[in-house]
Short mmCIF file of C-alpha atoms and ligand atoms in Angstrom, two decimals:
data_model
loop_
_atom_site.label_atom_id
_atom_site.label_comp_id
_atom_site.label_asym_id
_atom_site.label_seq_id
_atom_site.Cartn_x
_atom_site.Cartn_y
_atom_site.Cartn_z
CA UNK A 25 -27.72 -2.73 -2.11
CA UNK A 26 -25.53 -3.98 -4.93
CA UNK A 27 -23.72 -7.29 -4.36
CA UNK A 28 -20.06 -6.59 -3.72
CA UNK A 29 -17.70 -7.63 -6.48
CA UNK A 30 -15.41 -10.55 -5.69
CA UNK A 31 -11.65 -10.22 -5.98
CA UNK A 32 -11.53 -12.25 -9.20
CA UNK A 33 -14.21 -10.05 -10.77
CA UNK A 34 -12.35 -6.90 -9.80
CA UNK A 35 -9.07 -8.13 -11.26
CA UNK A 36 -10.73 -9.49 -14.40
CA UNK A 37 -12.17 -6.03 -14.91
CA UNK A 38 -8.85 -4.29 -14.39
CA UNK A 39 -7.12 -6.60 -16.87
CA UNK A 40 -8.89 -4.81 -19.76
CA UNK A 41 -6.52 -2.63 -21.80
CA UNK A 42 -8.21 0.65 -20.83
CA UNK A 43 -7.30 0.10 -17.18
CA UNK A 44 -3.71 -0.94 -17.79
CA UNK A 45 -0.94 1.61 -17.38
CA UNK A 46 2.21 1.13 -19.39
CA UNK A 47 3.71 4.57 -19.27
CA UNK A 48 1.15 7.36 -19.41
CA UNK A 49 -0.63 7.95 -16.10
CA UNK A 50 -2.59 11.04 -17.07
CA UNK A 51 -6.24 10.70 -16.10
CA UNK A 52 -5.79 7.07 -15.06
CA UNK A 53 -7.40 5.51 -11.99
CA UNK A 54 -4.92 3.78 -9.69
CA UNK A 55 -6.93 0.91 -8.23
CA UNK A 56 -4.50 -1.99 -8.10
CA UNK A 57 -0.85 -2.79 -8.67
CA UNK A 58 -2.11 -5.25 -11.29
CA UNK A 59 -2.66 -2.31 -13.64
CA UNK A 60 1.03 -1.40 -13.65
CA UNK A 61 3.69 -2.49 -16.10
CA UNK A 62 7.31 -2.66 -15.02
CA UNK A 63 7.94 0.51 -16.97
CA UNK A 64 5.10 2.29 -15.17
CA UNK A 65 6.52 1.30 -11.78
CA UNK A 66 9.97 2.62 -12.68
CA UNK A 67 8.38 5.80 -13.91
CA UNK A 68 6.76 6.44 -10.52
CA UNK A 69 10.06 5.76 -8.78
CA UNK A 70 12.08 8.03 -11.07
CA UNK A 71 9.46 10.79 -10.80
CA UNK A 72 9.71 10.54 -7.00
CA UNK A 73 13.49 10.96 -7.27
CA UNK A 74 13.12 13.93 -9.63
CA UNK A 75 10.68 15.64 -7.26
CA UNK A 76 13.00 15.12 -4.33
CA UNK A 77 15.83 16.95 -6.06
CA UNK A 78 13.66 19.63 -7.68
CA UNK A 79 13.95 23.19 -6.32
CA UNK A 80 11.14 23.93 -3.88
CA UNK A 81 9.70 26.79 -5.97
CA UNK A 82 9.36 24.67 -9.07
CA UNK A 83 7.89 21.72 -7.18
CA UNK A 84 5.38 23.98 -5.53
CA UNK A 85 3.97 25.05 -8.89
CA UNK A 86 3.52 21.53 -10.31
CA UNK A 87 -0.19 21.23 -9.44
CA UNK A 88 -1.02 24.82 -8.64
CA UNK A 89 -4.27 24.85 -10.61
CA UNK A 90 -5.49 21.47 -9.32
CA UNK A 91 -7.82 20.43 -6.52
CA UNK A 92 -7.49 17.13 -4.68
CA UNK A 93 -10.13 15.56 -2.40
CA UNK A 94 -8.86 13.09 0.19
CA UNK A 95 -11.78 10.99 1.44
CA UNK A 96 -11.16 8.41 4.17
CA UNK A 97 -13.76 5.94 5.42
CA UNK A 98 -11.24 4.09 7.58
CA UNK A 99 -8.75 5.31 10.17
CA UNK A 100 -5.32 6.41 9.09
CA UNK A 101 -2.33 8.28 10.42
CA UNK A 102 0.22 8.11 7.61
CA UNK A 103 -1.62 7.63 4.36
CA UNK A 104 -4.00 10.50 5.01
CA UNK A 105 -1.38 12.97 6.14
CA UNK A 106 1.14 11.96 3.54
CA UNK A 107 -1.31 12.36 0.65
CA UNK A 108 -2.43 15.69 2.07
CA UNK A 109 1.12 16.90 2.49
CA UNK A 110 2.11 15.60 -0.93
CA UNK A 111 -0.74 17.49 -2.63
CA UNK A 112 0.08 20.67 -0.68
CA UNK A 113 3.76 20.40 -1.52
CA UNK A 114 2.85 20.46 -5.21
CA UNK A 115 0.70 23.55 -4.74
CA UNK A 116 -2.69 21.86 -5.16
CA UNK A 117 -5.82 22.86 -3.25
CA UNK A 118 -6.60 20.04 -0.85
CA UNK A 119 -9.79 19.12 0.91
CA UNK A 120 -9.42 16.25 3.35
CA UNK A 121 -12.28 14.48 5.10
CA UNK A 122 -11.18 12.00 7.68
CA UNK A 123 -14.00 10.00 9.27
CA UNK A 124 -16.31 9.92 6.25
CA UNK A 125 -18.55 7.37 7.98
CA UNK A 126 -19.32 9.80 10.81
CA UNK A 127 -19.10 13.19 9.15
CA UNK A 128 -20.31 12.81 5.58
CA UNK A 129 -23.73 11.80 4.29
CA UNK A 130 -22.46 8.23 4.24
CA UNK A 131 -23.77 8.30 7.81
CA UNK A 132 -27.25 8.94 6.39
CA UNK A 133 -26.93 6.14 3.87
CA UNK A 134 -25.52 7.93 0.83
CA UNK A 135 -23.76 5.57 -1.56
CA UNK A 136 -20.10 5.88 -2.39
CA UNK A 137 -21.01 6.48 -6.03
CA UNK A 138 -23.15 9.50 -5.09
CA UNK A 139 -20.48 10.88 -2.81
CA UNK A 140 -17.76 10.79 -5.45
CA UNK A 141 -20.16 12.24 -8.05
CA UNK A 142 -20.63 15.16 -5.70
CA UNK A 143 -16.87 15.73 -5.53
CA UNK A 144 -16.65 15.63 -9.30
CA UNK A 145 -19.51 18.14 -9.61
CA UNK A 146 -17.63 20.45 -7.25
CA UNK A 147 -14.68 20.55 -9.61
CA UNK A 148 -12.12 18.34 -7.90
CA UNK A 149 -9.52 16.94 -10.29
CA UNK A 150 -8.91 13.71 -8.42
CA UNK A 151 -10.09 11.78 -5.36
CA UNK A 152 -7.78 9.91 -3.04
CA UNK A 153 -9.99 7.27 -1.45
CA UNK A 154 -9.69 4.89 1.47
CA UNK A 155 -12.64 2.60 2.08
CA UNK A 156 -13.42 -0.68 3.84
CA UNK A 157 -14.96 -2.42 0.80
CA UNK A 158 -12.69 -4.46 -1.47
CA UNK A 159 -14.44 -3.15 -4.57
CA UNK A 160 -14.74 0.48 -3.38
CA UNK A 161 -12.02 2.01 -5.54
CA UNK A 162 -13.34 0.31 -8.66
CA UNK A 163 -16.95 1.27 -7.90
CA UNK A 164 -15.89 4.88 -7.36
CA UNK A 165 -13.81 4.92 -10.52
CA UNK A 166 -16.67 3.58 -12.60
CA UNK A 167 -19.02 6.25 -11.27
CA UNK A 168 -17.06 9.31 -12.37
CA UNK A 169 -14.65 10.61 -15.01
CA UNK A 170 -11.99 12.12 -12.75
CA UNK A 171 -9.29 9.70 -11.57
CA UNK A 172 -9.49 7.80 -8.30
CA UNK A 173 -6.32 7.00 -6.41
CA UNK A 174 -6.85 4.03 -4.14
CA UNK A 175 -5.38 4.69 -0.70
CA UNK A 176 -6.52 1.29 0.61
CA UNK A 177 -9.56 -0.75 -0.40
CA UNK A 178 -10.79 -3.32 2.10
CA UNK A 179 -8.49 -6.29 2.38
CA UNK A 180 -7.64 -6.25 -1.28
CA UNK A 181 -5.23 -3.57 -2.34
CA UNK A 182 -3.06 -0.69 -1.21
CA UNK A 183 -1.15 0.17 -4.37
CA UNK A 184 0.39 3.45 -3.24
CA UNK A 185 1.79 1.78 -0.13
CA UNK A 186 3.30 -0.96 -2.30
CA UNK A 187 4.98 1.63 -4.49
CA UNK A 188 6.44 3.44 -1.50
CA UNK A 189 7.53 0.10 -0.07
CA UNK A 190 9.42 -0.67 -3.27
CA UNK A 191 11.09 2.74 -3.15
CA UNK A 192 12.08 1.98 0.44
CA UNK A 193 13.42 -1.44 -0.49
CA UNK A 194 15.57 -0.03 -3.29
CA UNK A 195 16.90 2.90 -1.26
CA UNK A 196 17.50 0.93 1.91
CA UNK A 197 19.32 -1.90 0.12
CA UNK A 198 21.50 0.69 -1.64
CA UNK A 199 19.98 0.27 -5.07
CA UNK A 200 19.51 -3.45 -5.22
CA UNK A 201 17.08 -4.54 -7.87
CA UNK A 202 14.03 -6.45 -6.55
CA UNK A 203 15.22 -9.29 -8.82
CA UNK A 204 18.08 -9.91 -6.41
CA UNK A 205 16.12 -9.84 -3.18
CA UNK A 206 14.40 -12.35 -0.94
CA UNK A 207 11.54 -10.70 0.92
CA UNK A 208 10.04 -12.39 3.97
CA UNK A 209 6.50 -11.32 4.88
CA UNK A 210 5.42 -11.85 8.49
CA UNK A 211 2.12 -11.35 10.30
CA UNK A 212 -1.42 -11.01 9.01
CA UNK A 213 -1.04 -12.27 5.48
CA UNK A 214 -4.74 -13.06 5.15
CA UNK A 215 -6.21 -9.62 5.68
CA UNK A 216 -3.15 -7.41 5.17
CA UNK A 217 -3.72 -5.44 1.97
CA UNK A 218 -0.20 -4.01 2.08
CA UNK A 219 1.23 -7.52 1.83
CA UNK A 220 -1.13 -8.40 -0.99
CA UNK A 221 -0.17 -5.39 -3.07
CA UNK A 222 3.55 -5.46 -2.31
CA UNK A 223 4.00 -9.16 -3.05
CA UNK A 224 2.36 -8.67 -6.46
CA UNK A 225 4.37 -5.54 -7.19
CA UNK A 226 7.64 -7.32 -6.32
CA UNK A 227 6.57 -10.17 -8.60
CA UNK A 228 5.94 -7.76 -11.48
CA UNK A 229 9.46 -6.44 -10.90
CA UNK A 230 10.86 -9.95 -11.15
CA UNK A 231 11.52 -10.93 -7.53
CA UNK A 232 12.44 -14.63 -7.72
CA UNK A 233 11.59 -15.90 -4.27
CA UNK A 234 9.38 -14.85 -1.32
CA UNK A 235 8.63 -16.33 2.08
CA UNK A 236 5.41 -15.98 4.05
CA UNK A 237 5.37 -16.49 7.81
CA UNK A 238 2.06 -16.67 9.65
CA UNK A 239 -0.08 -18.94 11.77
CA UNK A 240 -2.35 -21.17 9.71
CA UNK A 241 -5.41 -18.98 10.21
CA UNK A 242 -3.65 -15.96 8.72
CA UNK A 243 -2.09 -17.54 5.63
CA UNK A 244 -1.95 -15.74 2.31
CA UNK A 245 -5.11 -16.21 0.22
CA UNK A 246 -4.66 -19.20 -2.12
CA UNK A 247 -5.39 -17.19 -5.27
CA UNK A 248 -2.60 -14.76 -4.40
CA UNK A 249 -0.03 -17.51 -3.93
CA UNK A 250 -1.16 -19.08 -7.21
CA UNK A 251 -0.84 -15.73 -8.96
CA UNK A 252 2.69 -15.24 -7.64
CA UNK A 253 3.65 -18.73 -8.78
CA UNK A 254 2.21 -18.03 -12.22
CA UNK A 255 4.50 -15.03 -12.42
CA UNK A 256 7.43 -17.33 -11.70
CA UNK A 257 7.91 -16.57 -8.01
CA UNK A 258 9.05 -19.43 -5.79
CA UNK A 259 6.96 -19.13 -2.61
CA UNK A 260 7.62 -20.66 0.81
CA UNK A 261 4.95 -20.70 3.49
CA UNK A 262 5.70 -21.51 7.10
CA UNK A 263 4.54 -20.73 10.61
CA UNK A 264 8.11 -20.54 11.88
CA UNK A 265 10.03 -17.31 11.50
CA UNK A 266 13.20 -19.15 12.53
CA UNK A 267 13.07 -21.20 9.37
CA UNK A 268 13.47 -18.24 7.03
CA UNK A 269 14.91 -15.45 9.16
CA UNK A 270 18.48 -15.82 8.01
CA UNK A 271 17.54 -15.75 4.33
CA UNK A 272 15.75 -12.40 4.48
CA UNK A 273 17.11 -9.40 2.60
CA UNK A 274 13.90 -7.61 3.51
CA UNK A 275 11.78 -8.52 6.52
CA UNK A 276 8.29 -7.04 6.12
CA UNK A 277 6.12 -7.41 9.21
CA UNK A 278 2.49 -6.36 9.71
CA UNK A 279 0.06 -6.16 12.58
CA UNK A 280 -2.83 -8.61 12.93
CA UNK A 281 -5.80 -6.71 11.46
CA UNK A 282 -8.14 -6.77 14.40
CA UNK A 283 -10.98 -5.01 12.56
CA UNK A 284 -11.65 -7.98 10.27
CA UNK A 285 -12.20 -10.56 13.01
CA UNK A 286 -15.76 -11.36 14.00
CA UNK A 287 -14.93 -11.93 17.67
CA UNK A 288 -12.30 -10.75 20.10
CA UNK A 289 -11.48 -14.40 20.90
CA UNK A 290 -10.75 -15.18 17.26
CA UNK A 291 -8.44 -12.16 17.11
CA UNK A 292 -6.61 -13.15 20.28
CA UNK A 293 -6.22 -16.67 18.97
CA UNK A 294 -4.82 -15.50 15.67
CA UNK A 295 -2.18 -13.28 17.20
CA UNK A 296 0.83 -15.29 16.40
CA UNK A 297 3.20 -14.03 19.01
CA UNK A 298 5.73 -13.38 16.23
CA UNK A 299 7.65 -10.47 17.62
CA UNK A 300 10.75 -8.72 16.39
CA UNK A 301 13.08 -8.11 19.33
CA UNK A 302 16.79 -7.24 19.50
CA UNK A 303 17.46 -10.99 19.83
CA UNK A 304 15.70 -11.63 16.50
CA UNK A 305 17.62 -8.74 14.91
CA UNK A 306 20.88 -10.42 15.91
CA UNK A 307 20.01 -13.31 13.66
CA UNK A 308 19.10 -11.46 10.47
CA UNK A 309 21.68 -10.45 7.86
CA UNK A 310 23.77 -7.42 8.82
CA UNK A 311 22.56 -5.61 5.69
CA UNK A 312 18.91 -6.73 5.88
CA UNK A 313 16.09 -4.18 6.03
CA UNK A 314 13.24 -4.33 8.54
CA UNK A 315 10.02 -2.75 7.26
CA UNK A 316 6.49 -2.30 8.60
CA UNK A 317 3.66 -0.35 6.92
CA UNK A 318 2.64 0.86 10.43
CA UNK A 319 0.74 1.17 12.68
CA UNK A 320 2.55 -1.36 14.82
CA UNK A 321 0.87 -2.81 17.83
CA UNK A 322 3.45 -5.03 19.50
CA UNK A 323 5.05 -6.87 16.58
CA UNK A 324 8.28 -4.88 16.94
CA UNK A 325 9.55 -3.92 20.37
CA UNK A 326 10.63 -0.32 20.91
CA UNK A 327 14.26 -1.38 21.53
CA UNK A 328 14.52 -2.36 17.87
CA UNK A 329 13.88 1.22 16.71
CA UNK A 330 17.48 2.26 17.20
CA UNK A 331 18.81 -0.59 15.06
CA UNK A 332 20.07 0.96 11.79
CA UNK A 333 18.23 -1.74 9.84
CA UNK A 334 14.86 -0.64 11.26
CA UNK A 335 13.55 1.31 8.28
CA UNK A 336 9.88 1.82 9.15
CA UNK A 337 10.00 5.51 9.92
CA UNK A 338 12.22 6.23 6.92
CA UNK A 339 9.64 4.22 4.95
CA UNK A 340 7.04 6.88 5.86
CA UNK A 341 9.33 9.57 4.48
CA UNK A 342 9.80 7.68 1.21
CA UNK A 343 6.04 7.58 0.92
CA UNK A 344 5.72 11.32 0.67
CA UNK A 345 7.78 11.45 -2.56
CA UNK A 346 5.97 8.51 -4.07
CA UNK A 347 2.57 10.08 -3.40
CA UNK A 348 3.73 13.37 -4.88
CA UNK A 349 4.91 11.45 -7.93
CA UNK A 350 1.58 9.69 -8.33
CA UNK A 351 -0.44 12.90 -7.99
CA UNK A 352 1.79 14.65 -10.49
CA UNK A 353 1.69 11.80 -13.00
CA UNK A 354 -2.08 11.29 -12.75
CA UNK A 355 -2.89 14.99 -12.91
CA UNK A 356 -0.32 15.66 -15.58
CA UNK A 357 1.29 18.56 -13.74
C1 NCD B 417 -1.91 -0.12 6.58
C2 NCD B 417 -3.31 -0.12 5.99
O1 NCD B 417 -4.11 0.77 6.24
O2 NCD B 417 -3.54 -1.04 5.24
N1 NCD B 417 -1.48 1.11 7.00
C3 NCD B 417 -0.94 1.97 6.09
O3 NCD B 417 -1.61 2.46 5.21
N2 NCD B 417 0.36 2.25 6.20
C4 NCD B 417 -1.62 -1.23 7.47
C5 NCD B 417 -2.47 -1.50 8.67
O4 NCD B 417 -3.48 -0.85 8.92
O5 NCD B 417 -2.09 -2.41 9.40
#
């Protein structure tokens, strides 16, 4: 078994010019938000807007000669269905395999590299991959020529979620630029790949200030905070939501990622008890936006769902257009 690559090795690799994306996405692997220039991010967002207003017939022909494989080694409700629906909406052929660990030869010990080589040999034009290893998307990308779109790699990255989160932030704040917004992240900041990717993406877009609320054991990884500071972001870390609640333009909450804890006791201990209730909502700005990548466990009570600032289900809808945009840009449809 190969030794897994560490985060710093993965990012050092992706910093090479051939992995960077400034404007042209055709044939590119999407492994990390760190590959994206500001211009590239805006291009995804404007392509998503174009697709949303495009007549159905035209949209449906965009990828009509393409085949997309959606391979998931970890559970998913939204990312899997939204990528599948996005590819179908553009007229692509889609093969989805949910439960790769049980139903593919991964169960028999096949390596990820061999699995993606198989998909390439079968003529797929791209692979959308979710996998529990931090270095999975990079390993897959290095094994084949066709592009890999990372739909979540271990604890490290979830770039397509971050892009849809930024679309949500812009739409829900009525076109505010991330440069004007204070985002407060709450929950599992240690293991939450959505937080890792989104905080970096917001930093690339020039967000000046971010707050991070978690118990000590779930703090943001030190290298991530350092990276944000290097990009000029002022970061505040606290275990008290009360301290930063009133400053939030965007409140981004996540579940505690049970699957990464070695024992049930450690998980129970880490659960912070931070919960968004109607009483908390009363204290945030009237125009603030409440987001969650979902699934929620009990971080947001059901009574909050009817608050107009609760954007998490609209967030899912925004994701569909962003995933269509990415497929179209990468496949050059
Ligand atoms: C997240 C993930 O898989 O990282 N879900 C998602 O893709 N929207 C968040 C989570 O599992 O908590």
